[in-house]
PDB file of C-alpha atoms and ligand atoms in Angstrom:
ATOM      1  CA  MET A 134     -28.215 -46.620   0.545  1.00  0.00           C
ATOM      2  CA  TYR A 135     -24.385 -46.306   0.807  1.00  0.00           C
ATOM      3  CA  GLY A 136     -24.585 -42.961  -1.013  1.00  0.00           C
ATOM      4  CA  PHE A 137     -27.063 -41.670   1.548  1.00  0.00           C
ATOM      5  CA  LEU A 138     -24.831 -42.876   4.399  1.00  0.00           C
ATOM      6  CA  LEU A 139     -21.806 -41.182   2.880  1.00  0.00           C
ATOM      7  CA  VAL A 140     -23.659 -37.855   2.557  1.00  0.00           C
ATOM      8  CA  ALA A 141     -24.857 -38.148   6.174  1.00  0.00           C
ATOM      9  CA  ILE A 142     -21.280 -38.815   7.402  1.00  0.00           C
ATOM     10  CA  CYS A 143     -19.922 -35.864   5.387  1.00  0.00           C
ATOM     11  CA  LEU A 144     -22.593 -33.523   6.782  1.00  0.00           C
ATOM     12  CA  PHE A 145     -21.882 -34.720  10.317  1.00  0.00           C
ATOM     13  CA  LEU A 146     -18.133 -34.128   9.935  1.00  0.00           C
ATOM     14  CA  THR A 147     -18.603 -30.697   8.326  1.00  0.00           C
ATOM     15  CA  MET A 148     -21.028 -29.370  10.921  1.00  0.00           C
ATOM     16  CA  HIS A 149     -18.403 -29.741  13.673  1.00  0.00           C
ATOM     17  CA  LYS A 150     -15.863 -27.661  11.776  1.00  0.00           C
ATOM     18  CA  PRO A 151     -15.272 -24.189  13.230  1.00  0.00           C
ATOM     19  CA  ILE A 152     -16.503 -20.824  12.009  1.00  0.00           C
ATOM     20  CA  GLY A 153     -13.519 -18.652  11.054  1.00  0.00           C
ATOM     21  CA  ILE A 154     -13.484 -14.961  11.946  1.00  0.00           C
ATOM     22  CA  PHE A 155     -10.832 -12.340  11.208  1.00  0.00           C
ATOM     23  CA  ASP A 156     -10.211  -8.676  11.835  1.00  0.00           C
ATOM     24  CA  SER A 157      -7.277  -6.277  11.660  1.00  0.00           C
ATOM     25  CA  GLY A 158      -7.075  -6.747  15.429  1.00  0.00           C
ATOM     26  CA  VAL A 159      -9.238  -7.084  18.519  1.00  0.00           C
ATOM     27  CA  GLY A 160     -12.294  -5.135  17.232  1.00  0.00           C
ATOM     28  CA  GLY A 161     -13.936  -8.113  15.563  1.00  0.00           C
ATOM     29  CA  THR A 162     -14.351  -9.707  18.996  1.00  0.00           C
ATOM     30  CA  SER A 163     -17.425  -7.433  19.271  1.00  0.00           C
ATOM     31  CA  ILE A 164     -18.843  -9.501  16.386  1.00  0.00           C
ATOM     32  CA  TRP A 165     -17.593 -12.782  17.855  1.00  0.00           C
ATOM     33  CA  LYS A 166     -19.579 -12.016  21.048  1.00  0.00           C
ATOM     34  CA  GLU A 167     -22.810 -11.683  19.047  1.00  0.00           C
ATOM     35  CA  ILE A 168     -22.062 -14.902  17.118  1.00  0.00           C
ATOM     36  CA  ARG A 169     -21.350 -16.702  20.387  1.00  0.00           C
ATOM     37  CA  LYS A 170     -24.703 -15.599  21.829  1.00  0.00           C
ATOM     38  CA  LYS A 171     -26.620 -16.623  18.710  1.00  0.00           C
ATOM     39  CA  LEU A 172     -24.735 -19.861  17.952  1.00  0.00           C
ATOM     40  CA  PRO A 173     -23.359 -21.189  21.267  1.00  0.00           C
ATOM     41  CA  SER A 174     -22.661 -24.714  19.971  1.00  0.00           C
ATOM     42  CA  GLU A 175     -20.351 -23.577  17.199  1.00  0.00           C
ATOM     43  CA  ASP A 176     -16.572 -23.823  17.532  1.00  0.00           C
ATOM     44  CA  THR A 177     -14.863 -20.624  16.428  1.00  0.00           C
ATOM     45  CA  VAL A 178     -11.331 -19.695  15.361  1.00  0.00           C
ATOM     46  CA  TYR A 179     -10.573 -15.959  15.503  1.00  0.00           C
ATOM     47  CA  LEU A 180      -7.558 -14.232  13.955  1.00  0.00           C
ATOM     48  CA  ALA A 181      -6.479 -10.816  15.238  1.00  0.00           C
ATOM     49  CA  ASP A 182      -4.019  -9.435  12.695  1.00  0.00           C
ATOM     50  CA  SER A 183      -2.943  -6.787  15.200  1.00  0.00           C
ATOM     51  CA  ILE A 184       0.573  -6.503  13.845  1.00  0.00           C
ATOM     52  CA  ASN A 185      -0.895  -5.034  10.648  1.00  0.00           C
ATOM     53  CA  ALA A 186      -3.513  -2.792  12.317  1.00  0.00           C
ATOM     54  CA  PRO A 187      -4.845  -0.358  11.336  1.00  0.00           C
ATOM     55  CA  TYR A 188      -6.060  -1.572   7.942  1.00  0.00           C
ATOM     56  CA  GLY A 189      -8.000   1.657   7.438  1.00  0.00           C
ATOM     57  CA  VAL A 190      -4.995   3.655   6.217  1.00  0.00           C
ATOM     58  CA  LYS A 191      -3.782   0.984   3.765  1.00  0.00           C
ATOM     59  CA  SER A 192      -4.439   0.764   0.024  1.00  0.00           C
ATOM     60  CA  GLU A 193      -7.139  -1.503  -1.397  1.00  0.00           C
ATOM     61  CA  ALA A 194      -4.449  -3.831  -2.787  1.00  0.00           C
ATOM     62  CA  GLU A 195      -2.800  -4.163   0.647  1.00  0.00           C
ATOM     63  CA  ILE A 196      -6.147  -4.828   2.349  1.00  0.00           C
ATOM     64  CA  ILE A 197      -6.964  -7.529  -0.227  1.00  0.00           C
ATOM     65  CA  GLU A 198      -3.572  -9.164   0.300  1.00  0.00           C
ATOM     66  CA  LEU A 199      -3.958  -9.196   4.105  1.00  0.00           C
ATOM     67  CA  SER A 200      -7.520 -10.547   3.811  1.00  0.00           C
ATOM     68  CA  ARG A 201      -6.287 -13.308   1.505  1.00  0.00           C
ATOM     69  CA  LYS A 202      -3.539 -14.257   3.968  1.00  0.00           C
ATOM     70  CA  ASN A 203      -5.985 -14.319   6.918  1.00  0.00           C
ATOM     71  CA  THR A 204      -8.460 -16.466   4.983  1.00  0.00           C
ATOM     72  CA  GLU A 205      -5.729 -18.972   4.105  1.00  0.00           C
ATOM     73  CA  VAL A 206      -4.799 -19.306   7.791  1.00  0.00           C
ATOM     74  CA  LEU A 207      -8.460 -19.869   8.717  1.00  0.00           C
ATOM     75  CA  LEU A 208      -8.938 -22.452   5.971  1.00  0.00           C
ATOM     76  CA  SER A 209      -5.798 -24.269   7.099  1.00  0.00           C
ATOM     77  CA  ASN A 210      -7.580 -24.466  10.483  1.00  0.00           C
ATOM     78  CA  ASN A 211     -10.418 -26.293   8.734  1.00  0.00           C
ATOM     79  CA  CYS A 212     -13.003 -23.480   8.924  1.00  0.00           C
ATOM     80  CA  LYS A 213     -16.321 -24.108   7.171  1.00  0.00           C
ATOM     81  CA  LEU A 214     -17.312 -20.445   6.748  1.00  0.00           C
ATOM     82  CA  VAL A 215     -15.465 -17.136   7.157  1.00  0.00           C
ATOM     83  CA  VAL A 216     -16.818 -14.023   8.870  1.00  0.00           C
ATOM     84  CA  VAL A 217     -14.924 -10.915   7.798  1.00  0.00           C
ATOM     85  CA  ALA A 218     -15.406  -9.059  11.090  1.00  0.00           C
ATOM     86  CA  CYS A 219     -13.922  -5.859   9.739  1.00  0.00           C
ATOM     87  CA  ASN A 220     -15.752  -3.144   7.784  1.00  0.00           C
ATOM     88  CA  THR A 221     -12.531  -2.066   6.089  1.00  0.00           C
ATOM     89  CA  ALA A 222     -11.680  -5.581   4.875  1.00  0.00           C
ATOM     90  CA  THR A 223     -15.279  -6.245   3.818  1.00  0.00           C
ATOM     91  CA  THR A 224     -15.721  -3.045   1.846  1.00  0.00           C
ATOM     92  CA  ASN A 225     -12.383  -3.508   0.061  1.00  0.00           C
ATOM     93  CA  ALA A 226     -11.905  -7.262  -0.262  1.00  0.00           C
ATOM     94  CA  ILE A 227     -15.127  -9.279   0.034  1.00  0.00           C
ATOM     95  CA  ASP A 228     -15.671  -9.602  -3.735  1.00  0.00           C
ATOM     96  CA  TYR A 229     -12.102 -10.852  -4.163  1.00  0.00           C
ATOM     97  CA  LEU A 230     -12.503 -13.352  -1.311  1.00  0.00           C
ATOM     98  CA  ARG A 231     -15.819 -14.690  -2.643  1.00  0.00           C
ATOM     99  CA  ASN A 232     -14.341 -15.081  -6.119  1.00  0.00           C
ATOM    100  CA  THR A 233     -11.178 -16.775  -4.847  1.00  0.00           C
ATOM    101  CA  PHE A 234     -12.158 -19.207  -2.085  1.00  0.00           C
ATOM    102  CA  ASN A 235     -14.715 -21.947  -2.040  1.00  0.00           C
ATOM    103  CA  VAL A 236     -16.392 -21.293   1.346  1.00  0.00           C
ATOM    104  CA  PRO A 237     -19.256 -18.934   2.249  1.00  0.00           C
ATOM    105  CA  PHE A 238     -18.198 -15.448   3.455  1.00  0.00           C
ATOM    106  CA  ILE A 239     -20.189 -13.146   5.733  1.00  0.00           C
ATOM    107  CA  GLY A 240     -19.144  -9.493   5.662  1.00  0.00           C
ATOM    108  CA  ILE A 241     -19.921  -6.379   7.651  1.00  0.00           C
ATOM    109  CA  GLU A 242     -20.462  -2.874   6.380  1.00  0.00           C
ATOM    110  CA  PRO A 243     -21.760   0.331   7.996  1.00  0.00           C
ATOM    111  CA  ALA A 244     -25.494   0.086   8.759  1.00  0.00           C
ATOM    112  CA  ILE A 245     -26.605   2.991   6.565  1.00  0.00           C
ATOM    113  CA  LYS A 246     -29.960   1.433   5.667  1.00  0.00           C
ATOM    114  CA  PRO A 247     -31.304   0.987   9.245  1.00  0.00           C
ATOM    115  CA  ALA A 248     -30.117   4.499  10.111  1.00  0.00           C
ATOM    116  CA  ALA A 249     -31.772   5.975   7.006  1.00  0.00           C
ATOM    117  CA  LEU A 250     -35.040   4.220   7.870  1.00  0.00           C
ATOM    118  CA  ARG A 251     -34.970   5.454  11.454  1.00  0.00           C
ATOM    119  CA  THR A 252     -33.810   9.080  11.244  1.00  0.00           C
ATOM    120  CA  LYS A 253     -36.351  11.840  11.849  1.00  0.00           C
ATOM    121  CA  THR A 254     -33.980  14.789  11.507  1.00  0.00           C
ATOM    122  CA  LYS A 255     -32.845  13.353   8.133  1.00  0.00           C
ATOM    123  CA  LYS A 256     -29.272  13.678   9.349  1.00  0.00           C
ATOM    124  CA  ILE A 257     -27.125  10.699  10.253  1.00  0.00           C
ATOM    125  CA  GLY A 258     -23.489  10.381  11.254  1.00  0.00           C
ATOM    126  CA  VAL A 259     -21.116   7.626  10.152  1.00  0.00           C
ATOM    127  CA  LEU A 260     -17.894   7.037  12.055  1.00  0.00           C
ATOM    128  CA  ALA A 261     -15.590   4.692  10.133  1.00  0.00           C
ATOM    129  CA  THR A 262     -12.047   4.261   8.850  1.00  0.00           C
ATOM    130  CA  LYS A 263     -10.703   6.058   5.813  1.00  0.00           C
ATOM    131  CA  GLY A 264     -10.516   2.705   3.983  1.00  0.00           C
ATOM    132  CA  THR A 265     -14.232   2.128   4.517  1.00  0.00           C
ATOM    133  CA  LEU A 266     -15.378   5.667   3.740  1.00  0.00           C
ATOM    134  CA  THR A 267     -13.441   5.765   0.461  1.00  0.00           C
ATOM    135  CA  SER A 268     -14.543   2.302  -0.741  1.00  0.00           C
ATOM    136  CA  SER A 269     -16.933   1.988  -3.640  1.00  0.00           C
ATOM    137  CA  LEU A 270     -19.086  -0.494  -1.682  1.00  0.00           C
ATOM    138  CA  PHE A 271     -19.709   2.123   1.035  1.00  0.00           C
ATOM    139  CA  HIS A 272     -20.275   4.803  -1.560  1.00  0.00           C
ATOM    140  CA  ASN A 273     -22.827   2.665  -3.440  1.00  0.00           C
ATOM    141  CA  THR A 274     -24.708   1.657  -0.261  1.00  0.00           C
ATOM    142  CA  SER A 275     -24.878   5.271   0.815  1.00  0.00           C
ATOM    143  CA  LYS A 276     -26.214   6.350  -2.555  1.00  0.00           C
ATOM    144  CA  LEU A 277     -28.771   3.545  -2.629  1.00  0.00           C
ATOM    145  CA  TYR A 278     -30.272   3.931   0.842  1.00  0.00           C
ATOM    146  CA  ALA A 279     -29.620   7.479   1.980  1.00  0.00           C
ATOM    147  CA  GLU A 280     -31.295   9.504  -0.737  1.00  0.00           C
ATOM    148  CA  GLY A 281     -32.596  12.781   0.678  1.00  0.00           C
ATOM    149  CA  ILE A 282     -30.652  12.259   3.909  1.00  0.00           C
ATOM    150  CA  THR A 283     -27.556  14.167   4.985  1.00  0.00           C
ATOM    151  CA  VAL A 284     -24.822  11.667   5.806  1.00  0.00           C
ATOM    152  CA  MET A 285     -22.020  13.190   7.886  1.00  0.00           C
ATOM    153  CA  GLU A 286     -18.980  10.999   7.289  1.00  0.00           C
ATOM    154  CA  GLN A 287     -16.187  11.159   9.849  1.00  0.00           C
ATOM    155  CA  GLU A 288     -12.926   9.240   9.757  1.00  0.00           C
ATOM    156  CA  GLY A 289     -12.166   7.878  13.235  1.00  0.00           C
ATOM    157  CA  LYS A 290      -8.445   8.496  12.834  1.00  0.00           C
ATOM    158  CA  GLY A 291      -6.477   7.054  15.764  1.00  0.00           C
ATOM    159  CA  LEU A 292      -9.406   5.249  17.428  1.00  0.00           C
ATOM    160  CA  VAL A 293      -8.459   1.735  16.268  1.00  0.00           C
ATOM    161  CA  GLU A 294      -4.947   2.214  17.705  1.00  0.00           C
ATOM    162  CA  LEU A 295      -6.402   3.295  21.083  1.00  0.00           C
ATOM    163  CA  VAL A 296      -8.666   0.228  21.289  1.00  0.00           C
ATOM    164  CA  GLU A 297      -5.758  -1.998  20.205  1.00  0.00           C
ATOM    165  CA  ALA A 298      -3.775  -0.540  23.128  1.00  0.00           C
ATOM    166  CA  GLY A 299      -6.601  -1.310  25.591  1.00  0.00           C
ATOM    167  CA  LYS A 300      -7.258   2.427  26.117  1.00  0.00           C
ATOM    168  CA  GLU A 301     -10.990   2.414  25.352  1.00  0.00           C
ATOM    169  CA  ASN A 302     -11.902   4.097  28.659  1.00  0.00           C
ATOM    170  CA  LEU A 303      -9.131   6.666  28.968  1.00  0.00           C
ATOM    171  CA  GLU A 304      -9.379  10.460  28.856  1.00  0.00           C
ATOM    172  CA  GLU A 305      -7.186  10.772  25.743  1.00  0.00           C
ATOM    173  CA  THR A 306      -9.691   8.566  23.913  1.00  0.00           C
ATOM    174  CA  GLU A 307     -12.609  10.683  25.134  1.00  0.00           C
ATOM    175  CA  ILE A 308     -10.919  13.896  23.939  1.00  0.00           C
ATOM    176  CA  LEU A 309     -10.298  12.472  20.451  1.00  0.00           C
ATOM    177  CA  LEU A 310     -13.793  11.000  20.193  1.00  0.00           C
ATOM    178  CA  ARG A 311     -15.333  14.289  21.330  1.00  0.00           C
ATOM    179  CA  SER A 312     -13.560  16.107  18.495  1.00  0.00           C
ATOM    180  CA  TYR A 313     -15.233  13.713  16.003  1.00  0.00           C
ATOM    181  CA  LEU A 314     -18.693  13.553  17.549  1.00  0.00           C
ATOM    182  CA  GLU A 315     -19.438  17.095  18.711  1.00  0.00           C
ATOM    183  CA  PRO A 316     -19.721  18.551  15.182  1.00  0.00           C
ATOM    184  CA  MET A 317     -22.247  15.799  14.370  1.00  0.00           C
ATOM    185  CA  GLN A 318     -24.186  16.502  17.545  1.00  0.00           C
ATOM    186  CA  ASN A 319     -24.220  20.229  16.715  1.00  0.00           C
ATOM    187  CA  ALA A 320     -25.541  19.412  13.239  1.00  0.00           C
ATOM    188  CA  GLN A 321     -28.409  17.519  14.930  1.00  0.00           C
ATOM    189  CA  ILE A 322     -27.846  13.981  13.784  1.00  0.00           C
ATOM    190  CA  ASP A 323     -30.244  11.559  15.489  1.00  0.00           C
ATOM    191  CA  CYS A 324     -28.482   8.326  14.431  1.00  0.00           C
ATOM    192  CA  LEU A 325     -24.805   7.471  14.661  1.00  0.00           C
ATOM    193  CA  VAL A 326     -23.578   4.481  12.660  1.00  0.00           C
ATOM    194  CA  LEU A 327     -20.514   2.778  14.131  1.00  0.00           C
ATOM    195  CA  GLY A 328     -18.782   1.672  10.935  1.00  0.00           C
ATOM    196  CA  CYS A 329     -15.838  -0.155  12.455  1.00  0.00           C
ATOM    197  CA  THR A 330     -15.902  -3.242  14.654  1.00  0.00           C
ATOM    198  CA  HIS A 331     -13.470  -1.675  17.129  1.00  0.00           C
ATOM    199  CA  TYR A 332     -15.949   1.106  17.945  1.00  0.00           C
ATOM    200  CA  PRO A 333     -18.572  -0.845  19.966  1.00  0.00           C
ATOM    201  CA  TYR A 334     -15.901  -0.866  22.707  1.00  0.00           C
ATOM    202  CA  LEU A 335     -16.200   2.942  22.733  1.00  0.00           C
ATOM    203  CA  ILE A 336     -19.987   2.970  23.283  1.00  0.00           C
ATOM    204  CA  PRO A 337     -19.777   4.059  26.973  1.00  0.00           C
ATOM    205  CA  LEU A 338     -17.757   7.125  25.894  1.00  0.00           C
ATOM    206  CA  VAL A 339     -19.977   7.757  22.862  1.00  0.00           C
ATOM    207  CA  GLN A 340     -23.035   7.770  25.151  1.00  0.00           C
ATOM    208  CA  LYS A 341     -21.273  10.182  27.507  1.00  0.00           C
ATOM    209  CA  ILE A 342     -20.559  12.595  24.634  1.00  0.00           C
ATOM    210  CA  LEU A 343     -23.789  12.447  22.629  1.00  0.00           C
ATOM    211  CA  SER A 344     -27.248  13.383  23.852  1.00  0.00           C
ATOM    212  CA  PRO A 345     -29.460  10.382  24.721  1.00  0.00           C
ATOM    213  CA  ASN A 346     -31.751  10.982  21.743  1.00  0.00           C
ATOM    214  CA  VAL A 347     -28.990  10.021  19.296  1.00  0.00           C
ATOM    215  CA  HIS A 348     -29.505   6.367  18.446  1.00  0.00           C
ATOM    216  CA  ILE A 349     -26.276   4.346  18.156  1.00  0.00           C
ATOM    217  CA  ILE A 350     -26.306   1.641  15.480  1.00  0.00           C
ATOM    218  CA  ASP A 351     -23.788  -1.107  14.885  1.00  0.00           C
ATOM    219  CA  SER A 352     -24.060  -4.208  12.736  1.00  0.00           C
ATOM    220  CA  GLY A 353     -22.992  -6.949  15.186  1.00  0.00           C
ATOM    221  CA  LYS A 354     -26.397  -8.562  15.729  1.00  0.00           C
ATOM    222  CA  ALA A 355     -27.216  -8.449  12.009  1.00  0.00           C
ATOM    223  CA  VAL A 356     -23.945 -10.230  11.183  1.00  0.00           C
ATOM    224  CA  ALA A 357     -24.647 -12.968  13.748  1.00  0.00           C
ATOM    225  CA  HIS A 358     -28.153 -13.396  12.323  1.00  0.00           C
ATOM    226  CA  GLN A 359     -26.830 -13.612   8.764  1.00  0.00           C
ATOM    227  CA  THR A 360     -24.200 -16.163   9.846  1.00  0.00           C
ATOM    228  CA  LYS A 361     -26.972 -18.378  11.221  1.00  0.00           C
ATOM    229  CA  VAL A 362     -29.070 -17.978   8.061  1.00  0.00           C
ATOM    230  CA  VAL A 363     -26.143 -19.028   5.821  1.00  0.00           C
ATOM    231  CA  LEU A 364     -25.127 -21.973   8.042  1.00  0.00           C
ATOM    232  CA  GLU A 365     -28.712 -23.252   7.903  1.00  0.00           C
ATOM    233  CA  LYS A 366     -29.016 -22.744   4.171  1.00  0.00           C
ATOM    234  CA  GLU A 367     -25.733 -24.542   3.469  1.00  0.00           C
ATOM    235  CA  ASN A 368     -26.435 -27.375   5.966  1.00  0.00           C
ATOM    236  CA  LEU A 369     -23.350 -26.376   7.933  1.00  0.00           C
ATOM    237  CA  MET A 370     -24.935 -25.636  11.307  1.00  0.00           C
ATOM    238  CA  ASP A 371     -23.771 -27.495  14.403  1.00  0.00           C
ATOM    239  CA  ILE A 372     -27.022 -28.822  15.828  1.00  0.00           C
ATOM    240  CA  SER A 373     -25.502 -30.450  18.909  1.00  0.00           C
ATOM    241  CA  ASN A 374     -26.170 -29.066  22.394  1.00  0.00           C
ATOM    242  CA  ARG A 375     -22.567 -28.860  23.515  1.00  0.00           C
ATOM    243  CA  LYS A 376     -20.798 -25.560  24.228  1.00  0.00           C
ATOM    244  CA  GLY A 377     -18.466 -24.661  21.346  1.00  0.00           C
ATOM    245  CA  LYS A 378     -14.738 -24.076  21.841  1.00  0.00           C
ATOM    246  CA  ALA A 379     -13.400 -20.603  20.995  1.00  0.00           C
ATOM    247  CA  LEU A 380      -9.795 -20.340  19.888  1.00  0.00           C
ATOM    248  CA  PHE A 381      -8.208 -16.914  19.438  1.00  0.00           C
ATOM    249  CA  TYR A 382      -4.926 -16.286  17.654  1.00  0.00           C
ATOM    250  CA  THR A 383      -3.127 -12.961  17.663  1.00  0.00           C
ATOM    251  CA  ASN A 384       0.128 -11.877  16.070  1.00  0.00           C
ATOM    252  CA  GLY A 385       0.166  -8.927  18.503  1.00  0.00           C
ATOM    253  CA  LYS A 386      -0.091  -8.698  22.277  1.00  0.00           C
ATOM    254  CA  ILE A 387      -2.110 -11.402  24.005  1.00  0.00           C
ATOM    255  CA  ASP A 388      -3.231  -9.428  27.082  1.00  0.00           C
ATOM    256  CA  VAL A 389      -5.590  -6.902  25.398  1.00  0.00           C
ATOM    257  CA  LEU A 390      -7.283  -9.651  23.391  1.00  0.00           C
ATOM    258  CA  HIS A 391      -7.502 -11.888  26.439  1.00  0.00           C
ATOM    259  CA  ASN A 392      -9.170  -9.131  28.513  1.00  0.00           C
ATOM    260  CA  LEU A 393     -11.889  -8.743  25.888  1.00  0.00           C
ATOM    261  CA  VAL A 394     -12.818 -12.411  25.495  1.00  0.00           C
ATOM    262  CA  LYS A 395     -11.939 -14.251  28.684  1.00  0.00           C
ATOM    263  CA  GLY A 396     -14.372 -16.949  29.768  1.00  0.00           C
ATOM    264  CA  SER A 397     -14.977 -20.660  29.740  1.00  0.00           C
ATOM    265  CA  HIS A 398     -14.118 -22.699  26.620  1.00  0.00           C
ATOM    266  CA  VAL A 399     -11.929 -19.808  25.417  1.00  0.00           C
ATOM    267  CA  SER A 400      -8.210 -19.976  24.714  1.00  0.00           C
ATOM    268  CA  VAL A 401      -5.971 -17.185  23.454  1.00  0.00           C
ATOM    269  CA  LYS A 402      -2.619 -17.907  21.822  1.00  0.00           C
ATOM    270  CA  TYR A 403       0.156 -16.124  19.977  1.00  0.00           C
ATOM    271  CA  LEU A 404       0.574 -17.163  16.331  1.00  0.00           C
ATOM    272  CA  ASP A 405       3.046 -15.782  13.831  1.00  0.00           C
ATOM    273  CA  PHE A 406       0.908 -15.337  10.736  1.00  0.00           C
TER     274      PHE A 406
HETATM  275  N1  LIG B 115     -12.173  -3.341  12.861  1.00  0.00           N
HETATM  276  C1  LIG B 115     -11.773  -2.754  11.619  1.00  0.00           C
HETATM  277  C2  LIG B 115     -13.016  -2.240  10.867  1.00  0.00           C
HETATM  278  O1  LIG B 115     -14.109  -2.668  11.165  1.00  0.00           O
HETATM  279  C3  LIG B 115     -10.718  -1.744  11.863  1.00  0.00           C
HETATM  280  C4  LIG B 115     -10.013  -1.316  10.636  1.00  0.00           C
HETATM  281  C5  LIG B 115      -8.611  -0.864  10.833  1.00  0.00           C
HETATM  282  O2  LIG B 115      -7.786  -1.662  11.273  1.00  0.00           O
HETATM  283  O3  LIG B 115      -8.343   0.305  10.511  1.00  0.00           O
HETATM  284  O4  LIG B 115     -12.936  -1.486   9.936  1.00  0.00           O
END
């Protein structure tokens, strides 16, 4: 009887712990928005490691070290599960994180499989960071799901920095993006995979550049769905009806982050981490 009560109390206390989310900067807020929609009762703690952005040009060892540091900060904030809201960190560090820390991790990687299933021209484009495109996880996924399909890989050099600077709608961003997307359009891709969580903020420009029959795919909704599945499976889900609190920490500039997430129950703070 007491044992049962103790388990019930533990479950109750754990379910109110926050979900931790990290990214190299503000891009992972595109994932946070999907998680918020799917799991509105959950508290969340988000870390934007903007001072170290971009991760995509760093070595695997550096990305692992930064991912370790971010996870430790989230765990010190009592997080019950960690969402790695960064393709570059997932593709380089998720195995290390899962082997090192004792909480469930949800990762994100470019959505090659849905694109491969959907394409009719048998040509798909992937826009991602160098760190993602050169990772063995990306390479293996591509090999597994895209057999017989031409995958045009393009490094989105400079795009993360533009989003970090709040320049997602400016002409200089459009010019750079055009130089990456027009060769794919000319090669007749019919699916474009956004392989970086900063890129959903560029969708209005992407739609302006590409013809409407190119389908744009990102993994945000799938990550939110998977987060729910794991919370349920591990008995970690907050089943109350309250609205969860969302706390954002950045070690960069507050204003860009604040503009992307402002709303009720949201607070954005500077943290030196
Ligand atoms: N949002 C990160 C991603 O999904 C950006 C990586 C970077 O900082 O270069 O890959």
